[in-house]
Amino acid sequence: MKITMVGAGYVGLVSGACFADFGHRVTCVDHDPLRISALERGEMPIYEPGLDLLVAKNVKEGRLRFSTDLAEAARDAEAIFIAVGTPSRRGDGHADLSFVYAAAKEIAAFAHPEAIIVTKSTVPVGTGDEVERIARAARPGVEFAVVSNPEFLREGAAIGDFKRPDRIVIGTLDQRARDVMYEIYRPLTLNEPPIVFTDRRSSEMIKYAANAFLALKITFINEIADLCEKINADVQQIARGIGLDNRIGSKFLHPGPGFGGSCFPKDTQALVKTAQDAGAPLRIIETVMSVNDARKMKMTERVIQACGGSVQNKKIAILGLAFKPNTDDLREAPALEIINGLSSAGARIFAYDPQAMPSAKKLLPNIELADDAYSCVRGAEVLVIVTEWDEFRALDLDRIKKLMQQPVIVDLRNIYRPKEIFDQGFKYFSIGR
Ligand code: UDX
C-alpha cells in the first residue's frame, strides 16, 4: 500500500519505518527541511535502538523516503497518517492541537478523494470529529474518512512494540476505512494480535485511559514503597507477590523516582482537563499527578539525608539522566528535578549518561559532565543512580569505592541487592526496602 506519514518525529519515524518494513511504500513528510535532509543522509533525529538500521534498509530497498513536499506525497497515498506533536498548551494544560488541525487542512487539500486520514498523534476525545470537519470543509464534496489509530510505543523499545503489539486499536465505523486499516496491519496478523475495532471516540479514549492506568500503577507501587520503608517490608517482594496475580500483572510495578518522559506527564494532564471540562473529574488521576510531582522533589531530600543532612560544597555523582534507559530523552526526567534541588542546596554535580549527554549539555549548563561512570564518581561523597541503564548494573564496585570520597550509594531504581552492596562496605539507600 502507499502510505504517507505526516510528521517525521518519534512516532512518525518509527511507524513509517515499520510500515515500510512490512512491505508498504512510505513517504515521511516533515516541514523541517533540516530534519529531512539529515534523514536522507541516514542521520536519526532521536536515539532509538535499531531505528537507524531499519530506516537504512528500507530506504535502500526503495520502500521508504523522506520529503518536505506534502502535496506530492499525499496525492496518490491510500492512507495518510497524522503523526505530529501534541504538546501541553502553555497556561491551561490542554493538548495543543494546532499542528494536528493544520496537518488535516493541508492533507485535505492534496489527498486523493478515496484516501483515508488516520490520526496517530495522541489526541483528546473528539479530535477526530474536528479533523473530519476540517478536512471536509477544506475539500467540499469529498467525504474523507477519518480514523483513530493510537500508538502504544515505549521509547527505547518502540520497534519491538510496533512489530509485536499487545493489540491494535482502530477507531472508525466506516467499513471501507476498516478494510484499508486491516490491509495495512495485515503483515502483523500472522502473530494474531487482537485488533480492537471500535468507534473513533472510544479509540481516542483508550489511549489516554491506558497511559493514565499505567501512570497510576507506577504511582501505586511508589507509595507502597514509601510505606514499606516505614514498616520494614520489602517492596520488591510486594511487587512480585501481587504481580503474580493475573488480575494485577507484574509489569509497571517497579518503584523509582517517579515517572517522566514525553507521554505520561502530558497525557495524564490532558485527560484530567478533559474530565474536568466534561463534568466527570478523574480525582484518582489528579492525585497521581500531584503525588508524582512531589515525589521527584522528595528524591533530592533522600540524597541530602544520605550525605548526613547537608550537600553544601559536596561533590555528587549522578548516573543516568534520561527519563528511562535506551533513550536520550530528558523530557520530564526525574534527574532534572533532582539535580536542580541538589544544586540549590549547594552541591557540586557531576553526571554521566550513556546517550543523553548532548541534550544534557544544553539543558544543564551548570553541571559537570563526565566521560564515563568511573570518572563521574571520582572524589564524590555520594553516587546517585537515577536511570537503570544496563551498564550501571554491573559496575566494578571495588573500583568505585576506591575512587569515591565516601562509599555511599543512593540507588533510586533498586538495581543492586542491598546485601551485595553492604558486603562491599558501602552505605546503601534504595527504594522501599
Ligand atoms: C509510554 C507508554 O508505555 C507507551 O505505551 C505510550 O504510548 C508512550 O508513553 P514511554 O514514556 O516511552 O512510554 O516509557 P515507559 O516505559 O512507559 O516509562 C514511562 C516512565 O515510567 C519512565 O519514567 C519510567 O522510568 C517510569 N516507570 C515505568 C517506572 O517508574 N516504573 C515502572 O514500573 C515502569
Coordinates of C-alpha atoms and ligand atoms in Angstrom, one line a residue:
M1 CA 0.0 0.0 0.0
K2 CA 1.0 3.6 -0.4
I3 CA 1.3 5.4 2.9
T4 CA 2.2 9.0 3.8
M5 CA 3.3 9.8 7.3
V6 CA 2.9 13.5 8.2
G7 CA 5.5 14.3 10.9
A8 CA 8.9 12.7 11.0
G9 CA 9.3 12.8 14.7
Y10 CA 9.4 9.9 17.1
V11 CA 6.1 8.3 16.3
G12 CA 6.0 9.2 12.6
L13 CA 9.5 7.9 12.0
V14 CA 9.2 4.6 13.9
S15 CA 5.7 3.9 12.4
G16 CA 6.8 4.9 8.9
A17 CA 9.9 2.7 9.1
C18 CA 8.0 -0.2 10.4
F19 CA 5.2 0.1 7.8
A20 CA 7.9 0.2 5.1
D21 CA 9.4 -2.9 6.6
F22 CA 6.0 -4.6 6.3
G23 CA 6.4 -4.0 2.5
H24 CA 4.3 -0.8 2.2
R25 CA 5.7 2.2 0.3
V26 CA 6.0 5.0 2.8
T27 CA 6.9 8.7 2.5
C28 CA 7.6 10.5 5.8
V29 CA 6.9 14.2 5.3
D30 CA 8.1 17.0 7.6
H31 CA 8.1 20.7 7.4
D32 CA 11.6 20.9 8.7
P33 CA 14.0 20.7 5.7
L34 CA 17.0 20.2 8.0
R35 CA 15.3 17.2 9.6
I36 CA 14.5 15.8 6.2
S37 CA 18.0 16.3 4.7
A38 CA 19.5 14.7 7.8
L39 CA 17.2 11.7 7.5
E40 CA 18.2 11.5 3.8
R41 CA 21.8 11.3 4.9
G42 CA 20.9 8.5 7.3
E43 CA 21.1 10.6 10.5
M44 CA 18.4 10.0 13.0
P45 CA 16.9 12.9 15.0
I46 CA 16.4 10.7 18.0
Y47 CA 18.2 7.8 19.6
E48 CA 16.1 4.7 19.3
P49 CA 17.8 1.2 19.2
G50 CA 17.6 -0.3 15.8
L51 CA 15.9 2.6 14.1
D52 CA 18.9 3.7 12.0
L53 CA 19.4 0.2 10.6
L54 CA 15.6 -0.2 9.9
V55 CA 15.5 3.1 8.1
A56 CA 18.7 2.5 6.1
K57 CA 17.4 -1.0 5.0
N58 CA 14.0 0.3 3.8
V59 CA 15.5 3.3 2.1
K60 CA 17.9 1.1 0.3
E61 CA 15.2 -1.3 -0.8
G62 CA 13.1 1.7 -2.1
R63 CA 10.2 1.5 0.2
L64 CA 10.9 4.5 2.5
R65 CA 11.6 8.0 1.5
F66 CA 11.6 11.5 3.1
S67 CA 10.2 14.7 1.8
T68 CA 9.1 18.2 2.7
D69 CA 6.5 18.2 -0.1
L70 CA 3.2 17.1 1.3
A71 CA 1.3 17.9 -1.9
E72 CA 3.3 15.5 -3.9
A73 CA 3.5 12.8 -1.1
A74 CA -0.3 12.9 -0.4
R75 CA -1.5 12.8 -4.0
D76 CA -1.7 9.1 -4.5
A77 CA -1.4 7.7 -1.0
E78 CA -4.1 5.3 0.1
A79 CA -3.7 6.3 3.8
I80 CA -2.3 9.5 5.2
F81 CA -1.2 9.3 8.9
I82 CA -1.1 12.4 11.1
A83 CA 1.9 11.9 13.5
V84 CA 2.6 15.4 14.6
G85 CA 3.3 16.6 18.1
T86 CA 0.5 17.4 20.6
P87 CA 2.4 19.3 23.4
S88 CA 0.7 20.6 26.5
R89 CA -0.7 24.0 25.8
R90 CA 1.0 26.7 27.8
G91 CA -1.2 28.0 30.5
D92 CA -4.1 25.5 30.7
G93 CA -2.6 22.1 30.3
H94 CA -4.8 21.1 27.4
A95 CA -3.2 19.2 24.5
D96 CA -2.2 21.8 21.8
L97 CA -3.9 20.5 18.6
S98 CA -2.9 23.3 16.3
F99 CA -0.3 21.0 14.5
V100 CA -2.9 18.3 14.0
Y101 CA -5.5 20.6 12.6
A102 CA -3.0 22.4 10.3
A103 CA -2.0 19.0 9.0
A104 CA -5.6 17.9 8.4
K105 CA -6.2 21.0 6.4
E106 CA -3.1 20.6 4.3
I107 CA -3.7 16.9 3.7
A108 CA -7.3 17.5 2.6
A109 CA -6.1 20.0 0.0
F110 CA -3.9 17.4 -1.7
A111 CA -5.2 13.9 -0.9
H112 CA -6.9 11.5 -3.3
P113 CA -10.6 11.6 -2.5
E114 CA -10.6 7.9 -1.6
A115 CA -7.7 8.3 0.8
I116 CA -8.3 7.7 4.5
I117 CA -6.9 10.1 7.1
V118 CA -5.5 8.4 10.2
T119 CA -4.7 10.1 13.5
K120 CA -1.7 8.5 15.2
S121 CA -0.9 11.5 17.4
T122 CA -2.3 11.3 20.9
V123 CA -5.3 13.5 20.8
P124 CA -8.2 14.2 23.2
V125 CA -11.6 12.7 22.6
G126 CA -13.5 14.5 19.8
T127 CA -10.3 15.5 17.9
G128 CA -11.2 13.0 15.1
D129 CA -14.6 14.7 14.7
E130 CA -12.9 18.0 14.3
V131 CA -10.2 16.6 11.9
E132 CA -13.1 15.2 9.8
R133 CA -14.9 18.6 9.8
I134 CA -11.8 20.5 8.8
A135 CA -10.8 18.0 6.1
R136 CA -14.3 18.0 4.6
A137 CA -14.6 21.8 4.8
A138 CA -11.3 22.2 3.0
R139 CA -12.4 20.0 0.1
P140 CA -16.2 20.4 -0.3
G141 CA -17.7 17.4 -1.9
V142 CA -15.1 14.9 -0.6
E143 CA -16.3 12.7 2.3
F144 CA -12.9 11.9 3.8
A145 CA -13.0 9.0 6.3
V146 CA -11.0 9.9 9.4
V147 CA -9.7 7.0 11.6
S148 CA -8.1 7.0 15.1
N149 CA -5.2 4.6 15.4
P150 CA -3.3 5.3 18.6
E151 CA 0.3 4.2 19.2
F152 CA 1.5 2.4 22.3
L153 CA 5.2 2.7 21.7
R154 CA 7.7 2.8 24.5
E155 CA 10.8 4.9 23.9
G156 CA 13.8 2.5 23.7
A157 CA 11.6 -0.4 22.7
A158 CA 9.5 1.2 20.1
I159 CA 10.3 -1.1 17.1
G160 CA 9.5 -4.2 19.1
D161 CA 6.3 -2.6 20.4
F162 CA 5.3 -1.8 16.9
K163 CA 6.0 -5.2 15.4
R164 CA 4.8 -7.2 18.3
P165 CA 1.9 -5.2 19.8
D166 CA -0.3 -6.4 22.6
R167 CA -3.2 -5.1 20.5
I168 CA -4.0 -2.8 17.6
V169 CA -6.8 -0.2 18.1
I170 CA -8.7 1.0 15.1
G171 CA -11.4 3.6 15.7
T172 CA -13.8 4.2 12.9
L173 CA -17.3 2.9 12.0
D174 CA -16.6 3.3 8.2
Q175 CA -16.3 -0.2 6.8
R176 CA -14.1 0.8 3.8
A177 CA -11.7 2.6 6.2
R178 CA -11.6 -0.5 8.4
D179 CA -10.7 -2.7 5.4
V180 CA -7.8 -0.3 4.4
M181 CA -6.5 -0.3 8.0
Y182 CA -6.7 -4.1 8.2
E183 CA -4.7 -4.3 5.0
I184 CA -2.1 -2.0 6.4
Y185 CA -1.6 -4.1 9.5
R186 CA -2.2 -7.5 7.8
P187 CA 1.5 -8.4 7.9
L188 CA 1.2 -8.4 11.7
T189 CA -1.9 -10.6 11.8
L190 CA 0.3 -13.8 11.4
N191 CA 1.1 -13.4 15.1
E192 CA -2.6 -12.8 15.7
P193 CA -2.5 -9.7 17.9
P194 CA -6.1 -8.7 18.9
I195 CA -7.4 -6.0 16.7
V196 CA -9.9 -3.8 18.6
F197 CA -12.3 -2.3 16.0
T198 CA -14.2 0.5 17.8
D199 CA -15.7 3.9 17.2
R200 CA -13.4 6.8 16.9
R201 CA -14.1 8.5 20.3
S202 CA -13.6 5.2 22.2
S203 CA -10.3 4.7 20.4
E204 CA -9.1 8.1 21.3
M205 CA -10.1 7.5 24.9
I206 CA -8.4 4.0 25.0
K207 CA -5.0 5.7 24.5
Y208 CA -5.5 8.1 27.4
A209 CA -7.0 5.6 29.7
A210 CA -4.1 3.1 29.1
N211 CA -1.5 5.7 29.8
A212 CA -3.3 7.0 32.9
F213 CA -3.7 3.5 34.2
L214 CA 0.0 2.8 33.8
A215 CA 0.9 6.0 35.5
L216 CA -1.4 5.1 38.3
K217 CA 0.2 1.6 38.6
I218 CA 3.6 3.1 38.9
T219 CA 2.4 5.7 41.5
F220 CA 0.7 3.0 43.5
I221 CA 3.9 1.0 43.8
N222 CA 5.9 4.1 44.6
E223 CA 3.6 4.9 47.5
I224 CA 3.7 1.3 48.7
A225 CA 7.5 1.6 48.6
D226 CA 7.3 4.6 50.9
L227 CA 5.1 2.7 53.3
C228 CA 7.5 -0.4 53.2
E229 CA 10.3 1.8 54.3
K230 CA 8.3 2.9 57.4
I231 CA 7.1 -0.6 58.3
N232 CA 10.3 -2.5 57.4
A233 CA 8.9 -4.5 54.5
D234 CA 10.5 -5.1 51.0
V235 CA 8.6 -3.5 48.1
Q236 CA 10.3 -5.8 45.6
Q237 CA 8.7 -8.8 47.4
I238 CA 5.4 -7.0 47.4
A239 CA 5.6 -6.2 43.7
R240 CA 6.3 -9.9 43.0
G241 CA 3.7 -11.1 45.3
I242 CA 0.9 -9.0 43.9
G243 CA 2.2 -9.1 40.3
L244 CA 1.7 -12.8 40.0
D245 CA -2.0 -12.3 40.4
N246 CA -3.1 -12.3 36.7
R247 CA -5.7 -9.7 37.5
I248 CA -2.8 -7.3 38.5
G249 CA 0.1 -8.3 36.3
S250 CA 3.8 -7.9 37.1
K251 CA 4.6 -5.1 34.7
F252 CA 4.9 -1.4 35.7
L253 CA 5.4 -2.3 39.3
H254 CA 9.0 -1.1 39.6
P255 CA 9.3 1.6 42.2
G256 CA 11.5 4.5 41.4
P257 CA 11.9 8.3 41.4
G258 CA 8.6 8.9 39.7
F259 CA 7.5 8.6 36.1
G260 CA 8.7 11.1 33.4
G261 CA 9.0 11.2 29.7
S262 CA 7.1 12.8 26.9
C263 CA 3.8 10.9 27.4
F264 CA 2.7 10.1 30.9
P265 CA 3.0 13.6 32.4
K266 CA 1.4 15.3 29.4
D267 CA -1.3 12.7 28.8
T268 CA -2.4 12.5 32.4
Q269 CA -2.7 16.2 32.4
A270 CA -4.7 16.4 29.2
L271 CA -7.0 13.6 30.4
V272 CA -7.6 15.4 33.7
K273 CA -8.5 18.6 31.8
T274 CA -10.9 16.7 29.5
A275 CA -12.6 15.1 32.5
Q276 CA -12.9 18.4 34.4
D277 CA -14.4 20.0 31.3
A278 CA -16.8 17.1 30.9
G279 CA -18.0 17.4 34.5
A280 CA -16.7 14.0 35.4
P281 CA -13.4 14.8 37.2
L282 CA -10.9 11.9 37.5
R283 CA -9.8 12.6 41.0
I284 CA -7.6 9.5 41.1
I285 CA -5.5 10.7 38.2
E286 CA -5.3 14.2 39.6
T287 CA -3.8 12.6 42.7
V288 CA -1.4 10.5 40.6
M289 CA -0.1 13.7 39.0
S290 CA 0.4 15.6 42.3
V291 CA 1.9 12.6 44.1
N292 CA 4.3 12.0 41.2
D293 CA 5.4 15.7 41.0
A294 CA 6.1 15.8 44.8
R295 CA 8.0 12.5 44.6
K296 CA 10.6 13.8 42.1
M297 CA 11.3 16.6 44.6
K298 CA 11.4 14.3 47.6
M299 CA 14.2 12.3 45.9
T300 CA 16.5 15.3 46.5
E301 CA 15.8 15.1 50.2
R302 CA 16.9 11.4 50.2
V303 CA 20.2 12.3 48.7
I304 CA 20.7 15.1 51.2
Q305 CA 19.9 12.7 54.1
A306 CA 22.3 10.1 52.7
C307 CA 25.0 12.8 52.8
G308 CA 24.4 13.4 56.5
G309 CA 21.9 16.3 56.2
S310 CA 23.9 18.7 54.0
V311 CA 25.3 18.7 50.5
Q312 CA 26.8 22.1 50.7
N313 CA 30.0 22.1 48.6
K314 CA 29.9 18.4 48.3
K315 CA 30.6 16.6 45.1
I316 CA 27.6 14.4 44.0
A317 CA 27.8 11.9 41.1
I318 CA 24.7 11.3 39.2
L319 CA 24.5 8.2 36.9
G320 CA 21.7 8.4 34.4
L321 CA 19.9 11.5 33.2
A322 CA 17.4 10.2 30.6
F323 CA 13.9 9.6 31.9
K324 CA 14.5 5.9 31.3
P325 CA 17.2 3.7 29.7
N326 CA 17.8 3.3 25.9
T327 CA 16.7 6.8 25.1
D328 CA 18.4 10.2 25.0
D329 CA 15.2 11.9 26.1
L330 CA 15.3 14.2 29.1
R331 CA 11.7 15.4 29.0
E332 CA 10.3 15.5 32.5
A333 CA 13.2 13.3 33.6
P334 CA 13.4 12.9 37.4
A335 CA 17.1 13.6 37.1
L336 CA 16.4 17.3 36.1
E337 CA 14.4 17.9 39.3
I338 CA 16.9 16.1 41.5
I339 CA 19.9 18.0 40.0
N340 CA 18.1 21.4 40.4
G341 CA 17.2 20.5 44.0
L342 CA 20.8 19.4 44.9
S343 CA 22.4 22.4 43.1
S344 CA 20.1 24.8 45.0
A345 CA 21.2 23.1 48.2
G346 CA 24.8 23.9 47.4
A347 CA 26.0 20.6 45.8
R348 CA 28.5 20.3 43.0
I349 CA 27.0 18.0 40.4
F350 CA 28.9 15.6 38.1
A351 CA 26.8 13.5 35.8
Y352 CA 27.1 10.8 33.2
D353 CA 24.5 9.2 30.9
P354 CA 25.3 6.8 28.0
Q355 CA 23.1 8.7 25.5
A356 CA 21.7 11.9 26.9
M357 CA 24.9 13.9 27.1
P358 CA 24.3 16.2 24.1
S359 CA 20.8 17.2 25.4
A360 CA 22.2 17.5 28.9
K361 CA 24.9 20.0 27.7
K362 CA 22.1 22.3 26.6
L363 CA 19.6 21.7 29.4
L364 CA 22.0 21.6 32.3
P365 CA 24.8 24.1 31.5
N366 CA 25.8 24.4 35.2
I367 CA 26.8 20.9 35.9
E368 CA 30.0 19.0 35.0
L369 CA 29.5 16.1 32.5
A370 CA 31.8 13.2 32.8
D371 CA 33.0 10.8 30.1
D372 CA 32.0 7.6 31.9
A373 CA 30.7 6.3 35.2
Y374 CA 34.2 6.0 36.8
S375 CA 35.4 9.5 36.0
C376 CA 32.0 10.7 37.3
V377 CA 32.3 9.2 40.7
R378 CA 35.9 10.3 41.3
G379 CA 36.0 12.2 44.6
A380 CA 32.2 12.1 45.1
E381 CA 30.6 11.9 48.5
V382 CA 27.6 10.1 47.2
L383 CA 26.7 8.2 44.0
V384 CA 23.1 8.5 42.9
I385 CA 21.7 6.0 40.3
V386 CA 18.8 7.8 38.7
T387 CA 18.3 5.8 35.4
E388 CA 18.7 2.0 35.2
W389 CA 21.0 1.7 32.2
D390 CA 22.4 -1.8 31.8
E391 CA 25.9 -0.5 32.1
F392 CA 25.2 0.7 35.6
R393 CA 24.0 -2.8 36.7
A394 CA 27.5 -4.3 36.6
L395 CA 29.8 -1.5 37.9
D396 CA 33.1 -2.5 39.3
L397 CA 32.2 -1.7 42.9
D398 CA 35.7 -2.1 44.2
R399 CA 37.0 0.5 41.7
I400 CA 34.0 2.8 42.5
K401 CA 34.8 2.6 46.2
K402 CA 38.4 3.4 45.7
L403 CA 37.5 6.4 43.6
M404 CA 34.9 7.9 45.8
Q405 CA 35.5 10.2 48.8
Q406 CA 32.8 8.4 50.8
P407 CA 31.4 5.0 49.9
V408 CA 27.7 5.9 49.7
I409 CA 25.2 4.9 47.0
V410 CA 21.6 6.1 46.6
D411 CA 20.0 3.6 44.2
L412 CA 16.7 5.1 43.0
R413 CA 16.0 2.2 40.7
N414 CA 16.8 -0.8 43.0
I415 CA 19.3 -2.2 40.5
Y416 CA 21.5 -3.7 43.3
R417 CA 20.8 -6.1 46.1
P418 CA 21.3 -4.4 49.4
K419 CA 23.3 -7.3 50.9
E420 CA 25.8 -7.3 47.9
I421 CA 26.5 -3.6 48.4
F422 CA 26.7 -3.7 52.2
D423 CA 29.2 -6.6 51.9
Q424 CA 31.4 -4.4 49.7
G425 CA 31.5 -1.8 52.5
F426 CA 29.1 0.8 51.1
K427 CA 26.4 2.7 52.8
Y428 CA 23.4 1.9 50.6
F429 CA 20.0 3.5 50.3
S430 CA 17.4 2.2 47.8
I431 CA 13.6 2.5 47.4
G432 CA 11.1 0.7 49.6
R433 CA 13.3 -1.9 51.2
Ligands
UDX1 C1 4.8 5.4 27.5 C2 3.8 4.2 27.3 O1 4.4 3.0 27.9 C3 3.6 4.0 25.8 O2 2.7 2.9 25.6 C4 3.0 5.3 25.3 O3 2.4 5.2 24.2 C5 4.0 6.4 25.5 O4 4.3 6.5 26.9 P1 7.4 5.8 27.5 O5 7.0 7.1 28.0 O6 8.3 5.7 26.3 O7 6.1 5.0 27.0 O8 8.1 4.9 28.6 P2 7.6 3.9 29.7 O9 8.4 2.7 29.6 O10 6.1 3.7 29.7 O11 8.0 4.6 31.1 C6 7.5 5.9 31.5 C7 8.0 6.3 32.8 O12 7.6 5.5 33.9 C8 9.5 6.3 32.9 O13 10.0 7.5 33.6 C9 9.9 5.1 33.7 O14 11.1 5.1 34.4 C10 8.7 5.0 34.6 N1 8.4 3.7 35.1 C11 7.9 2.7 34.2 C12 8.5 3.4 36.5 O15 9.0 4.2 37.3 N2 8.2 2.1 36.9 C13 7.7 1.2 36.1 O16 7.4 0.0 36.5 C14 7.6 1.5 34.7

